[in-house]
Amino acid sequence: GPIILETYRAISDYSKNSKREVDLSAGDMLEIIEKNPNGWWFCQCESRRGWVPASYLEPLEGPDEAEEPEPNYEGELYETIKAYTATQEDEFTLQAGEIIEVIHKLLDGWWVVRKGEETGYYPSMFLCKTGLRKEA
Amino acid sequence: SIKEPPQNPPPRPPADLRRKRL
């Protein structure tokens, strides 16, 4: 049967930083072709095709974030595969090879992670699930 | 290739539209 693409609306202007991306103007209607869990979604908008940040989109229909999983406060163990330096105060600065707990996998690609007593955001693309099990 | 997503983290939501989740 025909493939029905979901329509999203741009909530703000966005200027692309590479040829793979497309510019957005607030109010643009986009059809989403692929939702990558790293927070970049592949879309088409009229004749343009490319990647846009999911954080700048809202669904045209349906409840907000219907697909987004609930927080899992127990946490899942992930390893950082790339260092990231926080640019905002609610983000984490971590080196590659650190073990953290993921407690909320957000569609915008910024996951809430916990390390010790602290929580903060970290880019999901720099995380890899470990084979480790949490101690009881 | 355009089929591959950008290799850098996507931008955070615009500050005025960000939901507080932590």
PDB file of N, CA, C and O in Angstrom, chain B:
ATOM      1  N   SER B   1      27.678  11.312   2.035  1.00  0.00           N
ATOM      2  CA  SER B   1      26.402  11.047   1.364  1.00  0.00           C
ATOM      3  C   SER B   1      25.263  11.677   2.157  1.00  0.00           C
ATOM      4  O   SER B   1      25.265  11.653   3.394  1.00  0.00           O
ATOM      5  N   ILE B   2      24.279  12.204   1.459  1.00  0.00           N
ATOM      6  CA  ILE B   2      23.143  12.837   2.139  1.00  0.00           C
ATOM      7  C   ILE B   2      22.328  11.805   2.913  1.00  0.00           C
ATOM      8  O   ILE B   2      21.578  12.131   3.826  1.00  0.00           O
ATOM      9  N   LYS B   3      22.494  10.522   2.552  1.00  0.00           N
ATOM     10  CA  LYS B   3      21.724   9.482   3.248  1.00  0.00           C
ATOM     11  C   LYS B   3      22.201   9.264   4.669  1.00  0.00           C
ATOM     12  O   LYS B   3      21.490   8.698   5.486  1.00  0.00           O
ATOM     13  N   GLU B   4      23.437   9.675   4.947  1.00  0.00           N
ATOM     14  CA  GLU B   4      23.969   9.528   6.294  1.00  0.00           C
ATOM     15  C   GLU B   4      23.683  10.797   7.095  1.00  0.00           C
ATOM     16  O   GLU B   4      23.901  11.900   6.595  1.00  0.00           O
ATOM     17  N   PRO B   5      23.208  10.642   8.342  1.00  0.00           N
ATOM     18  CA  PRO B   5      22.946  11.848   9.136  1.00  0.00           C
ATOM     19  C   PRO B   5      24.235  12.586   9.475  1.00  0.00           C
ATOM     20  O   PRO B   5      25.316  12.005   9.432  1.00  0.00           O
ATOM     21  N   PRO B   6      24.128  13.865   9.821  1.00  0.00           N
ATOM     22  CA  PRO B   6      25.309  14.605  10.245  1.00  0.00           C
ATOM     23  C   PRO B   6      26.000  13.888  11.403  1.00  0.00           C
ATOM     24  O   PRO B   6      25.353  13.201  12.193  1.00  0.00           O
ATOM     25  N   GLN B   7      27.305  14.065  11.484  1.00  0.00           N
ATOM     26  CA  GLN B   7      28.088  13.357  12.508  1.00  0.00           C
ATOM     27  C   GLN B   7      28.213  14.147  13.796  1.00  0.00           C
ATOM     28  O   GLN B   7      28.811  13.682  14.762  1.00  0.00           O
ATOM     29  N   ASN B   8      27.680  15.342  13.805  1.00  0.00           N
ATOM     30  CA  ASN B   8      27.737  16.168  15.011  1.00  0.00           C
ATOM     31  C   ASN B   8      26.384  16.099  15.740  1.00  0.00           C
ATOM     32  O   ASN B   8      25.351  15.881  15.105  1.00  0.00           O
ATOM     33  N   PRO B   9      26.379  16.289  17.061  1.00  0.00           N
ATOM     34  CA  PRO B   9      25.104  16.253  17.774  1.00  0.00           C
ATOM     35  C   PRO B   9      24.166  17.335  17.251  1.00  0.00           C
ATOM     36  O   PRO B   9      24.609  18.432  16.919  1.00  0.00           O
ATOM     37  N   PRO B  10      22.873  17.005  17.177  1.00  0.00           N
ATOM     38  CA  PRO B  10      21.914  18.022  16.730  1.00  0.00           C
ATOM     39  C   PRO B  10      21.828  19.142  17.759  1.00  0.00           C
ATOM     40  O   PRO B  10      22.186  18.947  18.920  1.00  0.00           O
ATOM     41  N   PRO B  11      21.366  20.301  17.333  1.00  0.00           N
ATOM     42  CA  PRO B  11      21.222  21.391  18.305  1.00  0.00           C
ATOM     43  C   PRO B  11      20.174  21.063  19.347  1.00  0.00           C
ATOM     44  O   PRO B  11      19.231  20.314  19.079  1.00  0.00           O
ATOM     45  N   ARG B  12      20.352  21.607  20.531  1.00  0.00           N
ATOM     46  CA  ARG B  12      19.318  21.509  21.560  1.00  0.00           C
ATOM     47  C   ARG B  12      18.107  22.306  21.084  1.00  0.00           C
ATOM     48  O   ARG B  12      18.236  23.202  20.263  1.00  0.00           O
ATOM     49  N   PRO B  13      16.935  22.015  21.632  1.00  0.00           N
ATOM     50  CA  PRO B  13      15.761  22.801  21.262  1.00  0.00           C
ATOM     51  C   PRO B  13      16.007  24.282  21.573  1.00  0.00           C
ATOM     52  O   PRO B  13      16.778  24.601  22.471  1.00  0.00           O
ATOM     53  N   PRO B  14      15.363  25.170  20.828  1.00  0.00           N
ATOM     54  CA  PRO B  14      15.508  26.596  21.141  1.00  0.00           C
ATOM     55  C   PRO B  14      15.183  26.841  22.612  1.00  0.00           C
ATOM     56  O   PRO B  14      14.229  26.265  23.149  1.00  0.00           O
ATOM     57  N   ALA B  15      15.977  27.673  23.266  1.00  0.00           N
ATOM     58  CA  ALA B  15      15.891  27.832  24.724  1.00  0.00           C
ATOM     59  C   ALA B  15      14.486  28.198  25.192  1.00  0.00           C
ATOM     60  O   ALA B  15      14.014  27.691  26.209  1.00  0.00           O
ATOM     61  N   ASP B  16      13.805  29.046  24.446  1.00  0.00           N
ATOM     62  CA  ASP B  16      12.486  29.498  24.901  1.00  0.00           C
ATOM     63  C   ASP B  16      11.433  28.415  24.732  1.00  0.00           C
ATOM     64  O   ASP B  16      10.332  28.539  25.252  1.00  0.00           O
ATOM     65  N   LEU B  17      11.761  27.371  24.002  1.00  0.00           N
ATOM     66  CA  LEU B  17      10.789  26.305  23.758  1.00  0.00           C
ATOM     67  C   LEU B  17      11.155  25.020  24.491  1.00  0.00           C
ATOM     68  O   LEU B  17      10.479  24.013  24.382  1.00  0.00           O
ATOM     69  N   ARG B  18      12.250  25.072  25.227  1.00  0.00           N
ATOM     70  CA  ARG B  18      12.750  23.859  25.866  1.00  0.00           C
ATOM     71  C   ARG B  18      11.908  23.498  27.078  1.00  0.00           C
ATOM     72  O   ARG B  18      11.563  24.346  27.883  1.00  0.00           O
ATOM     73  N   ARG B  19      11.593  22.247  27.185  1.00  0.00           N
ATOM     74  CA  ARG B  19      10.872  21.769  28.353  1.00  0.00           C
ATOM     75  C   ARG B  19      11.874  21.370  29.420  1.00  0.00           C
ATOM     76  O   ARG B  19      12.925  20.838  29.107  1.00  0.00           O
ATOM     77  N   LYS B  20      11.530  21.646  30.627  1.00  0.00           N
ATOM     78  CA  LYS B  20      12.425  21.284  31.726  1.00  0.00           C
ATOM     79  C   LYS B  20      12.178  19.825  32.078  1.00  0.00           C
ATOM     80  O   LYS B  20      11.077  19.439  32.435  1.00  0.00           O
ATOM     81  N   ARG B  21      13.215  19.021  31.973  1.00  0.00           N
ATOM     82  CA  ARG B  21      13.003  17.590  32.189  1.00  0.00           C
ATOM     83  C   ARG B  21      13.858  17.017  33.282  1.00  0.00           C
ATOM     84  O   ARG B  21      13.587  15.934  33.769  1.00  0.00           O
ATOM     85  N   LEU B  22      14.899  17.683  33.636  1.00  0.00           N
ATOM     86  CA  LEU B  22      15.793  17.089  34.635  1.00  0.00           C
ATOM     87  C   LEU B  22      15.178  17.146  36.023  1.00  0.00           C
ATOM     88  O   LEU B  22      14.448  18.068  36.321  1.00  0.00           O
TER      89      LEU B  22
END
